[in-house]
């Protein structure tokens, strides 16, 4: 039953991917508006956050399908379903691990967006976007996604005993 629920979530994320991106860019806009002194606007229908609106060069950043954290969540969901099949008695632990690692993936993607925004603001659109999206954003996504997957596997498969006991 847990496997079916996890796979249903995976399918659901695929089906509502655009709405998920809208939610994700709305979260980005809220974070940017808290940490920035400039005005921010989110155009949810376009999955775009506009920032630096009070400055000379307003900028829009669109959340495309390949930039969404939904694609980083998919491997976690697939690994969870496989581990639930292999270790059904550890379902609670695996679901808890999925929630923690999933939150980490979402946070990593927000950090990636903020890195892009910060570098665009600092270096200008051309250089800032290149360094923020192509280099820094990719690095944050790959490393953060890998760390989230390692965290998931560690939390989901570690022995529950304390004090280094082994069987």
PDB file of N, CA, C and O in Angstrom, residues 87-161:
ATOM      1  N   UNK A  87      12.101  -3.730   1.863  1.00  0.00           N
ATOM      2  CA  UNK A  87      12.062  -3.654   3.330  1.00  0.00           C
ATOM      3  C   UNK A  87      10.715  -3.120   3.818  1.00  0.00           C
ATOM      4  O   UNK A  87      10.638  -2.041   4.389  1.00  0.00           O
ATOM      5  N   UNK A  88       9.645  -3.865   3.611  1.00  0.00           N
ATOM      6  CA  UNK A  88       8.311  -3.360   3.962  1.00  0.00           C
ATOM      7  C   UNK A  88       8.135  -3.072   5.452  1.00  0.00           C
ATOM      8  O   UNK A  88       7.341  -2.209   5.825  1.00  0.00           O
ATOM      9  N   UNK A  89       8.899  -3.746   6.311  1.00  0.00           N
ATOM     10  CA  UNK A  89       8.766  -3.503   7.752  1.00  0.00           C
ATOM     11  C   UNK A  89       9.375  -2.171   8.175  1.00  0.00           C
ATOM     12  O   UNK A  89       9.149  -1.725   9.291  1.00  0.00           O
ATOM     13  N   UNK A  90      10.121  -1.539   7.313  1.00  0.00           N
ATOM     14  CA  UNK A  90      10.733  -0.249   7.637  1.00  0.00           C
ATOM     15  C   UNK A  90       9.999   0.909   6.965  1.00  0.00           C
ATOM     16  O   UNK A  90      10.576   1.973   6.733  1.00  0.00           O
ATOM     17  N   UNK A  91       8.731   0.713   6.683  1.00  0.00           N
ATOM     18  CA  UNK A  91       7.959   1.714   5.943  1.00  0.00           C
ATOM     19  C   UNK A  91       7.950   3.072   6.645  1.00  0.00           C
ATOM     20  O   UNK A  91       8.146   4.106   5.998  1.00  0.00           O
ATOM     21  N   UNK A  92       7.747   3.084   7.958  1.00  0.00           N
ATOM     22  CA  UNK A  92       7.712   4.372   8.679  1.00  0.00           C
ATOM     23  C   UNK A  92       9.032   5.110   8.540  1.00  0.00           C
ATOM     24  O   UNK A  92       9.061   6.311   8.272  1.00  0.00           O
ATOM     25  N   UNK A  93      10.115   4.391   8.730  1.00  0.00           N
ATOM     26  CA  UNK A  93      11.440   5.002   8.626  1.00  0.00           C
ATOM     27  C   UNK A  93      11.681   5.522   7.209  1.00  0.00           C
ATOM     28  O   UNK A  93      12.210   6.615   7.006  1.00  0.00           O
ATOM     29  N   UNK A  94      11.310   4.745   6.207  1.00  0.00           N
ATOM     30  CA  UNK A  94      11.534   5.143   4.823  1.00  0.00           C
ATOM     31  C   UNK A  94      10.690   6.353   4.436  1.00  0.00           C
ATOM     32  O   UNK A  94      11.178   7.261   3.758  1.00  0.00           O
ATOM     33  N   UNK A  95       9.454   6.382   4.886  1.00  0.00           N
ATOM     34  CA  UNK A  95       8.587   7.534   4.593  1.00  0.00           C
ATOM     35  C   UNK A  95       9.129   8.779   5.301  1.00  0.00           C
ATOM     36  O   UNK A  95       9.170   9.867   4.717  1.00  0.00           O
ATOM     37  N   UNK A  96       9.563   8.628   6.547  1.00  0.00           N
ATOM     38  CA  UNK A  96      10.166   9.755   7.261  1.00  0.00           C
ATOM     39  C   UNK A  96      11.425  10.255   6.565  1.00  0.00           C
ATOM     40  O   UNK A  96      11.646  11.462   6.427  1.00  0.00           O
ATOM     41  N   UNK A  97      12.242   9.317   6.088  1.00  0.00           N
ATOM     42  CA  UNK A  97      13.454   9.675   5.351  1.00  0.00           C
ATOM     43  C   UNK A  97      13.114  10.403   4.056  1.00  0.00           C
ATOM     44  O   UNK A  97      13.790  11.364   3.675  1.00  0.00           O
ATOM     45  N   UNK A  98      12.071   9.934   3.392  1.00  0.00           N
ATOM     46  CA  UNK A  98      11.628  10.586   2.157  1.00  0.00           C
ATOM     47  C   UNK A  98      11.197  12.029   2.436  1.00  0.00           C
ATOM     48  O   UNK A  98      11.549  12.944   1.683  1.00  0.00           O
ATOM     49  N   UNK A  99      10.449  12.236   3.509  1.00  0.00           N
ATOM     50  CA  UNK A  99       9.995  13.593   3.837  1.00  0.00           C
ATOM     51  C   UNK A  99      11.172  14.524   4.124  1.00  0.00           C
ATOM     52  O   UNK A  99      11.205  15.661   3.648  1.00  0.00           O
ATOM     53  N   UNK A 100      12.142  14.036   4.886  1.00  0.00           N
ATOM     54  CA  UNK A 100      13.309  14.860   5.226  1.00  0.00           C
ATOM     55  C   UNK A 100      14.151  15.150   3.984  1.00  0.00           C
ATOM     56  O   UNK A 100      14.512  16.298   3.713  1.00  0.00           O
ATOM     57  N   UNK A 101      14.444  14.125   3.204  1.00  0.00           N
ATOM     58  CA  UNK A 101      15.257  14.314   2.003  1.00  0.00           C
ATOM     59  C   UNK A 101      14.505  15.148   0.956  1.00  0.00           C
ATOM     60  O   UNK A 101      15.110  15.967   0.258  1.00  0.00           O
ATOM     61  N   UNK A 102      13.193  14.960   0.868  1.00  0.00           N
ATOM     62  CA  UNK A 102      12.390  15.763  -0.057  1.00  0.00           C
ATOM     63  C   UNK A 102      12.422  17.235   0.318  1.00  0.00           C
ATOM     64  O   UNK A 102      12.554  18.102  -0.553  1.00  0.00           O
ATOM     65  N   UNK A 103      12.322  17.521   1.605  1.00  0.00           N
ATOM     66  CA  UNK A 103      12.424  18.913   2.058  1.00  0.00           C
ATOM     67  C   UNK A 103      13.810  19.474   1.740  1.00  0.00           C
ATOM     68  O   UNK A 103      13.945  20.645   1.346  1.00  0.00           O
ATOM     69  N   UNK A 104      14.834  18.644   1.875  1.00  0.00           N
ATOM     70  CA  UNK A 104      16.198  19.083   1.547  1.00  0.00           C
ATOM     71  C   UNK A 104      16.327  19.404   0.057  1.00  0.00           C
ATOM     72  O   UNK A 104      16.946  20.401  -0.314  1.00  0.00           O
ATOM     73  N   UNK A 105      15.728  18.596  -0.798  1.00  0.00           N
ATOM     74  CA  UNK A 105      15.763  18.840  -2.241  1.00  0.00           C
ATOM     75  C   UNK A 105      15.074  20.161  -2.576  1.00  0.00           C
ATOM     76  O   UNK A 105      15.585  20.960  -3.370  1.00  0.00           O
ATOM     77  N   UNK A 106      13.924  20.395  -1.977  1.00  0.00           N
ATOM     78  CA  UNK A 106      13.195  21.642  -2.227  1.00  0.00           C
ATOM     79  C   UNK A 106      14.017  22.833  -1.741  1.00  0.00           C
ATOM     80  O   UNK A 106      14.122  23.854  -2.432  1.00  0.00           O
ATOM     81  N   UNK A 107      14.636  22.705  -0.575  1.00  0.00           N
ATOM     82  CA  UNK A 107      15.488  23.782  -0.045  1.00  0.00           C
ATOM     83  C   UNK A 107      16.695  24.024  -0.950  1.00  0.00           C
ATOM     84  O   UNK A 107      17.066  25.173  -1.200  1.00  0.00           O
ATOM     85  N   UNK A 108      17.301  22.960  -1.446  1.00  0.00           N
ATOM     86  CA  UNK A 108      18.454  23.093  -2.344  1.00  0.00           C
ATOM     87  C   UNK A 108      18.059  23.868  -3.593  1.00  0.00           C
ATOM     88  O   UNK A 108      18.791  24.741  -4.060  1.00  0.00           O
ATOM     89  N   UNK A 109      16.895  23.571  -4.137  1.00  0.00           N
ATOM     90  CA  UNK A 109      16.472  24.284  -5.343  1.00  0.00           C
ATOM     91  C   UNK A 109      16.206  25.758  -5.048  1.00  0.00           C
ATOM     92  O   UNK A 109      16.481  26.613  -5.886  1.00  0.00           O
ATOM     93  N   UNK A 110      15.708  26.059  -3.867  1.00  0.00           N
ATOM     94  CA  UNK A 110      15.514  27.463  -3.496  1.00  0.00           C
ATOM     95  C   UNK A 110      16.867  28.172  -3.349  1.00  0.00           C
ATOM     96  O   UNK A 110      17.016  29.320  -3.767  1.00  0.00           O
ATOM     97  N   UNK A 111      17.849  27.477  -2.794  1.00  0.00           N
ATOM     98  CA  UNK A 111      19.201  28.043  -2.693  1.00  0.00           C
ATOM     99  C   UNK A 111      19.750  28.312  -4.091  1.00  0.00           C
ATOM    100  O   UNK A 111      20.382  29.340  -4.340  1.00  0.00           O
ATOM    101  N   UNK A 112      19.495  27.395  -5.009  1.00  0.00           N
ATOM    102  CA  UNK A 112      19.944  27.577  -6.393  1.00  0.00           C
ATOM    103  C   UNK A 112      19.330  28.824  -7.012  1.00  0.00           C
ATOM    104  O   UNK A 112      20.021  29.642  -7.615  1.00  0.00           O
ATOM    105  N   UNK A 113      18.032  29.007  -6.830  1.00  0.00           N
ATOM    106  CA  UNK A 113      17.352  30.192  -7.360  1.00  0.00           C
ATOM    107  C   UNK A 113      17.926  31.454  -6.721  1.00  0.00           C
ATOM    108  O   UNK A 113      18.201  32.443  -7.417  1.00  0.00           O
ATOM    109  N   UNK A 114      18.133  31.422  -5.410  1.00  0.00           N
ATOM    110  CA  UNK A 114      18.693  32.589  -4.729  1.00  0.00           C
ATOM    111  C   UNK A 114      20.119  32.884  -5.182  1.00  0.00           C
ATOM    112  O   UNK A 114      20.514  34.050  -5.272  1.00  0.00           O
ATOM    113  N   UNK A 115      20.893  31.853  -5.495  1.00  0.00           N
ATOM    114  CA  UNK A 115      22.250  32.067  -6.022  1.00  0.00           C
ATOM    115  C   UNK A 115      22.184  32.768  -7.375  1.00  0.00           C
ATOM    116  O   UNK A 115      22.949  33.701  -7.637  1.00  0.00           O
ATOM    117  N   UNK A 116      21.254  32.348  -8.214  1.00  0.00           N
ATOM    118  CA  UNK A 116      21.087  32.994  -9.520  1.00  0.00           C
ATOM    119  C   UNK A 116      20.688  34.449  -9.333  1.00  0.00           C
ATOM    120  O   UNK A 116      21.283  35.359  -9.933  1.00  0.00           O
ATOM    121  N   UNK A 117      19.701  34.702  -8.489  1.00  0.00           N
ATOM    122  CA  UNK A 117      19.234  36.065  -8.239  1.00  0.00           C
ATOM    123  C   UNK A 117      20.371  36.929  -7.689  1.00  0.00           C
ATOM    124  O   UNK A 117      20.593  38.051  -8.148  1.00  0.00           O
ATOM    125  N   UNK A 118      21.102  36.399  -6.725  1.00  0.00           N
ATOM    126  CA  UNK A 118      22.197  37.161  -6.128  1.00  0.00           C
ATOM    127  C   UNK A 118      23.292  37.486  -7.122  1.00  0.00           C
ATOM    128  O   UNK A 118      23.789  38.623  -7.161  1.00  0.00           O
ATOM    129  N   UNK A 119      23.672  36.515  -7.927  1.00  0.00           N
ATOM    130  CA  UNK A 119      24.732  36.760  -8.906  1.00  0.00           C
ATOM    131  C   UNK A 119      24.278  37.676 -10.038  1.00  0.00           C
ATOM    132  O   UNK A 119      25.056  38.495 -10.524  1.00  0.00           O
ATOM    133  N   UNK A 120      23.019  37.578 -10.455  1.00  0.00           N
ATOM    134  CA  UNK A 120      22.490  38.498 -11.468  1.00  0.00           C
ATOM    135  C   UNK A 120      22.473  39.915 -10.903  1.00  0.00           C
ATOM    136  O   UNK A 120      22.856  40.875 -11.587  1.00  0.00           O
ATOM    137  N   UNK A 121      22.070  40.037  -9.665  1.00  0.00           N
ATOM    138  CA  UNK A 121      22.030  41.353  -9.022  1.00  0.00           C
ATOM    139  C   UNK A 121      23.439  41.925  -8.879  1.00  0.00           C
ATOM    140  O   UNK A 121      23.658  43.125  -9.055  1.00  0.00           O
ATOM    141  N   UNK A 122      24.399  41.088  -8.569  1.00  0.00           N
ATOM    142  CA  UNK A 122      25.768  41.527  -8.314  1.00  0.00           C
ATOM    143  C   UNK A 122      26.569  41.757  -9.601  1.00  0.00           C
ATOM    144  O   UNK A 122      27.239  42.778  -9.766  1.00  0.00           O
ATOM    145  N   UNK A 123      26.479  40.806 -10.555  1.00  0.00           N
ATOM    146  CA  UNK A 123      27.327  40.860 -11.749  1.00  0.00           C
ATOM    147  C   UNK A 123      26.612  41.362 -13.006  1.00  0.00           C
ATOM    148  O   UNK A 123      27.239  41.509 -14.050  1.00  0.00           O
ATOM    149  N   UNK A 124      25.313  41.580 -12.901  1.00  0.00           N
ATOM    150  CA  UNK A 124      24.551  41.968 -14.085  1.00  0.00           C
ATOM    151  C   UNK A 124      23.928  40.747 -14.739  1.00  0.00           C
ATOM    152  O   UNK A 124      24.258  39.607 -14.413  1.00  0.00           O
ATOM    153  N   UNK A 125      23.047  41.010 -15.680  1.00  0.00           N
ATOM    154  CA  UNK A 125      22.262  39.925 -16.273  1.00  0.00           C
ATOM    155  C   UNK A 125      23.130  38.922 -17.029  1.00  0.00           C
ATOM    156  O   UNK A 125      23.048  37.714 -16.791  1.00  0.00           O
ATOM    157  N   UNK A 126      23.970  39.387 -17.911  1.00  0.00           N
ATOM    158  CA  UNK A 126      24.725  38.463 -18.764  1.00  0.00           C
ATOM    159  C   UNK A 126      25.673  37.589 -17.962  1.00  0.00           C
ATOM    160  O   UNK A 126      25.578  36.360 -18.000  1.00  0.00           O
ATOM    161  N   UNK A 127      26.587  38.207 -17.240  1.00  0.00           N
ATOM    162  CA  UNK A 127      27.557  37.425 -16.465  1.00  0.00           C
ATOM    163  C   UNK A 127      26.906  36.751 -15.263  1.00  0.00           C
ATOM    164  O   UNK A 127      27.212  35.605 -14.955  1.00  0.00           O
ATOM    165  N   UNK A 128      26.032  37.454 -14.570  1.00  0.00           N
ATOM    166  CA  UNK A 128      25.390  36.900 -13.388  1.00  0.00           C
ATOM    167  C   UNK A 128      24.551  35.676 -13.693  1.00  0.00           C
ATOM    168  O   UNK A 128      24.575  34.686 -12.965  1.00  0.00           O
ATOM    169  N   UNK A 129      23.804  35.733 -14.804  1.00  0.00           N
ATOM    170  CA  UNK A 129      22.992  34.579 -15.171  1.00  0.00           C
ATOM    171  C   UNK A 129      23.877  33.410 -15.579  1.00  0.00           C
ATOM    172  O   UNK A 129      23.628  32.273 -15.200  1.00  0.00           O
ATOM    173  N   UNK A 130      24.922  33.709 -16.347  1.00  0.00           N
ATOM    174  CA  UNK A 130      25.834  32.641 -16.746  1.00  0.00           C
ATOM    175  C   UNK A 130      26.435  31.959 -15.519  1.00  0.00           C
ATOM    176  O   UNK A 130      26.362  30.742 -15.379  1.00  0.00           O
ATOM    177  N   UNK A 131      27.044  32.744 -14.645  1.00  0.00           N
ATOM    178  CA  UNK A 131      27.688  32.170 -13.471  1.00  0.00           C
ATOM    179  C   UNK A 131      26.670  31.577 -12.503  1.00  0.00           C
ATOM    180  O   UNK A 131      26.907  30.536 -11.896  1.00  0.00           O
ATOM    181  N   UNK A 132      25.533  32.234 -12.359  1.00  0.00           N
ATOM    182  CA  UNK A 132      24.516  31.766 -11.417  1.00  0.00           C
ATOM    183  C   UNK A 132      23.788  30.529 -11.869  1.00  0.00           C
ATOM    184  O   UNK A 132      23.552  29.610 -11.092  1.00  0.00           O
ATOM    185  N   UNK A 133      23.401  30.498 -13.130  1.00  0.00           N
ATOM    186  CA  UNK A 133      22.617  29.374 -13.631  1.00  0.00           C
ATOM    187  C   UNK A 133      23.507  28.240 -14.128  1.00  0.00           C
ATOM    188  O   UNK A 133      23.361  27.094 -13.695  1.00  0.00           O
ATOM    189  N   UNK A 134      24.413  28.570 -15.003  1.00  0.00           N
ATOM    190  CA  UNK A 134      25.209  27.535 -15.644  1.00  0.00           C
ATOM    191  C   UNK A 134      26.193  26.869 -14.697  1.00  0.00           C
ATOM    192  O   UNK A 134      26.291  25.649 -14.650  1.00  0.00           O
ATOM    193  N   UNK A 135      26.899  27.675 -13.928  1.00  0.00           N
ATOM    194  CA  UNK A 135      27.933  27.092 -13.080  1.00  0.00           C
ATOM    195  C   UNK A 135      27.440  26.863 -11.651  1.00  0.00           C
ATOM    196  O   UNK A 135      27.307  25.733 -11.203  1.00  0.00           O
ATOM    197  N   UNK A 136      27.144  27.941 -10.945  1.00  0.00           N
ATOM    198  CA  UNK A 136      26.773  27.831  -9.530  1.00  0.00           C
ATOM    199  C   UNK A 136      25.463  27.056  -9.350  1.00  0.00           C
ATOM    200  O   UNK A 136      25.371  26.182  -8.497  1.00  0.00           O
ATOM    201  N   UNK A 137      24.474  27.361 -10.173  1.00  0.00           N
ATOM    202  CA  UNK A 137      23.192  26.676 -10.052  1.00  0.00           C
ATOM    203  C   UNK A 137      23.299  25.189 -10.313  1.00  0.00           C
ATOM    204  O   UNK A 137      22.713  24.370  -9.598  1.00  0.00           O
ATOM    205  N   UNK A 138      24.067  24.826 -11.330  1.00  0.00           N
ATOM    206  CA  UNK A 138      24.260  23.407 -11.632  1.00  0.00           C
ATOM    207  C   UNK A 138      25.018  22.712 -10.513  1.00  0.00           C
ATOM    208  O   UNK A 138      24.674  21.597 -10.117  1.00  0.00           O
ATOM    209  N   UNK A 139      26.035  23.379 -10.000  1.00  0.00           N
ATOM    210  CA  UNK A 139      26.820  22.810  -8.912  1.00  0.00           C
ATOM    211  C   UNK A 139      25.958  22.595  -7.664  1.00  0.00           C
ATOM    212  O   UNK A 139      25.989  21.523  -7.050  1.00  0.00           O
ATOM    213  N   UNK A 140      25.161  23.601  -7.318  1.00  0.00           N
ATOM    214  CA  UNK A 140      24.276  23.489  -6.156  1.00  0.00           C
ATOM    215  C   UNK A 140      23.275  22.357  -6.363  1.00  0.00           C
ATOM    216  O   UNK A 140      23.046  21.544  -5.461  1.00  0.00           O
ATOM    217  N   UNK A 141      22.695  22.266  -7.550  1.00  0.00           N
ATOM    218  CA  UNK A 141      21.701  21.215  -7.823  1.00  0.00           C
ATOM    219  C   UNK A 141      22.300  19.822  -7.753  1.00  0.00           C
ATOM    220  O   UNK A 141      21.735  18.924  -7.124  1.00  0.00           O
ATOM    221  N   UNK A 142      23.430  19.640  -8.403  1.00  0.00           N
ATOM    222  CA  UNK A 142      24.036  18.308  -8.440  1.00  0.00           C
ATOM    223  C   UNK A 142      24.503  17.892  -7.047  1.00  0.00           C
ATOM    224  O   UNK A 142      24.184  16.791  -6.575  1.00  0.00           O
ATOM    225  N   UNK A 143      25.254  18.753  -6.386  1.00  0.00           N
ATOM    226  CA  UNK A 143      25.748  18.404  -5.053  1.00  0.00           C
ATOM    227  C   UNK A 143      24.615  18.280  -4.034  1.00  0.00           C
ATOM    228  O   UNK A 143      24.577  17.338  -3.249  1.00  0.00           O
ATOM    229  N   UNK A 144      23.684  19.217  -4.063  1.00  0.00           N
ATOM    230  CA  UNK A 144      22.560  19.175  -3.128  1.00  0.00           C
ATOM    231  C   UNK A 144      21.672  17.967  -3.348  1.00  0.00           C
ATOM    232  O   UNK A 144      21.234  17.315  -2.404  1.00  0.00           O
ATOM    233  N   UNK A 145      21.405  17.654  -4.623  1.00  0.00           N
ATOM    234  CA  UNK A 145      20.602  16.472  -4.931  1.00  0.00           C
ATOM    235  C   UNK A 145      21.289  15.188  -4.506  1.00  0.00           C
ATOM    236  O   UNK A 145      20.660  14.288  -3.946  1.00  0.00           O
ATOM    237  N   UNK A 146      22.587  15.113  -4.744  1.00  0.00           N
ATOM    238  CA  UNK A 146      23.346  13.927  -4.334  1.00  0.00           C
ATOM    239  C   UNK A 146      23.369  13.795  -2.809  1.00  0.00           C
ATOM    240  O   UNK A 146      23.182  12.697  -2.273  1.00  0.00           O
ATOM    241  N   UNK A 147      23.586  14.903  -2.122  1.00  0.00           N
ATOM    242  CA  UNK A 147      23.591  14.861  -0.655  1.00  0.00           C
ATOM    243  C   UNK A 147      22.222  14.478  -0.096  1.00  0.00           C
ATOM    244  O   UNK A 147      22.133  13.732   0.876  1.00  0.00           O
ATOM    245  N   UNK A 148      21.159  14.976  -0.716  1.00  0.00           N
ATOM    246  CA  UNK A 148      19.808  14.602  -0.277  1.00  0.00           C
ATOM    247  C   UNK A 148      19.564  13.111  -0.477  1.00  0.00           C
ATOM    248  O   UNK A 148      18.962  12.461   0.380  1.00  0.00           O
ATOM    249  N   UNK A 149      20.045  12.562  -1.583  1.00  0.00           N
ATOM    250  CA  UNK A 149      19.880  11.131  -1.832  1.00  0.00           C
ATOM    251  C   UNK A 149      20.683  10.308  -0.830  1.00  0.00           C
ATOM    252  O   UNK A 149      20.189   9.316  -0.288  1.00  0.00           O
ATOM    253  N   UNK A 150      21.911  10.739  -0.544  1.00  0.00           N
ATOM    254  CA  UNK A 150      22.732  10.049   0.464  1.00  0.00           C
ATOM    255  C   UNK A 150      22.060  10.148   1.833  1.00  0.00           C
ATOM    256  O   UNK A 150      21.998   9.165   2.579  1.00  0.00           O
ATOM    257  N   UNK A 151      21.552  11.328   2.180  1.00  0.00           N
ATOM    258  CA  UNK A 151      20.841  11.510   3.448  1.00  0.00           C
ATOM    259  C   UNK A 151      19.648  10.575   3.531  1.00  0.00           C
ATOM    260  O   UNK A 151      19.426   9.916   4.552  1.00  0.00           O
ATOM    261  N   UNK A 152      18.882  10.492   2.444  1.00  0.00           N
ATOM    262  CA  UNK A 152      17.721   9.605   2.419  1.00  0.00           C
ATOM    263  C   UNK A 152      18.133   8.154   2.673  1.00  0.00           C
ATOM    264  O   UNK A 152      17.544   7.474   3.511  1.00  0.00           O
ATOM    265  N   UNK A 153      19.133   7.684   1.937  1.00  0.00           N
ATOM    266  CA  UNK A 153      19.554   6.287   2.081  1.00  0.00           C
ATOM    267  C   UNK A 153      20.089   6.042   3.482  1.00  0.00           C
ATOM    268  O   UNK A 153      19.783   5.026   4.111  1.00  0.00           O
ATOM    269  N   UNK A 154      20.875   6.977   3.999  1.00  0.00           N
ATOM    270  CA  UNK A 154      21.426   6.815   5.348  1.00  0.00           C
ATOM    271  C   UNK A 154      20.310   6.759   6.389  1.00  0.00           C
ATOM    272  O   UNK A 154      20.288   5.868   7.236  1.00  0.00           O
ATOM    273  N   UNK A 155      19.368   7.702   6.327  1.00  0.00           N
ATOM    274  CA  UNK A 155      18.266   7.712   7.297  1.00  0.00           C
ATOM    275  C   UNK A 155      17.354   6.493   7.137  1.00  0.00           C
ATOM    276  O   UNK A 155      16.856   5.954   8.119  1.00  0.00           O
ATOM    277  N   UNK A 156      17.135   6.099   5.896  1.00  0.00           N
ATOM    278  CA  UNK A 156      16.191   5.017   5.642  1.00  0.00           C
ATOM    279  C   UNK A 156      16.723   3.624   5.876  1.00  0.00           C
ATOM    280  O   UNK A 156      15.943   2.697   6.083  1.00  0.00           O
ATOM    281  N   UNK A 157      18.041   3.458   5.855  1.00  0.00           N
ATOM    282  CA  UNK A 157      18.582   2.107   5.955  1.00  0.00           C
ATOM    283  C   UNK A 157      19.490   1.890   7.160  1.00  0.00           C
ATOM    284  O   UNK A 157      19.937   0.764   7.377  1.00  0.00           O
ATOM    285  N   UNK A 158      19.745   2.921   7.916  1.00  0.00           N
ATOM    286  CA  UNK A 158      20.656   2.740   9.055  1.00  0.00           C
ATOM    287  C   UNK A 158      20.013   1.860  10.116  1.00  0.00           C
ATOM    288  O   UNK A 158      18.797   1.774  10.227  1.00  0.00           O
ATOM    289  N   UNK A 159      20.865   1.235  10.894  1.00  0.00           N
ATOM    290  CA  UNK A 159      20.401   0.383  11.968  1.00  0.00           C
ATOM    291  C   UNK A 159      19.852   1.279  13.081  1.00  0.00           C
ATOM    292  O   UNK A 159      20.483   2.244  13.452  1.00  0.00           O
ATOM    293  N   UNK A 160      18.728   0.947  13.625  1.00  0.00           N
ATOM    294  CA  UNK A 160      18.084   1.771  14.648  1.00  0.00           C
ATOM    295  C   UNK A 160      18.718   1.690  16.020  1.00  0.00           C
ATOM    296  O   UNK A 160      18.315   2.386  16.935  1.00  0.00           O
ATOM    297  N   UNK A 161      19.710   0.856  16.201  1.00  0.00           N
ATOM    298  CA  UNK A 161      20.335   0.714  17.515  1.00  0.00           C
ATOM    299  C   UNK A 161      21.263   1.881  17.802  1.00  0.00           C
ATOM    300  O   UNK A 161      21.827   2.477  16.896  1.00  0.00           O
TER     301      UNK A 161
END
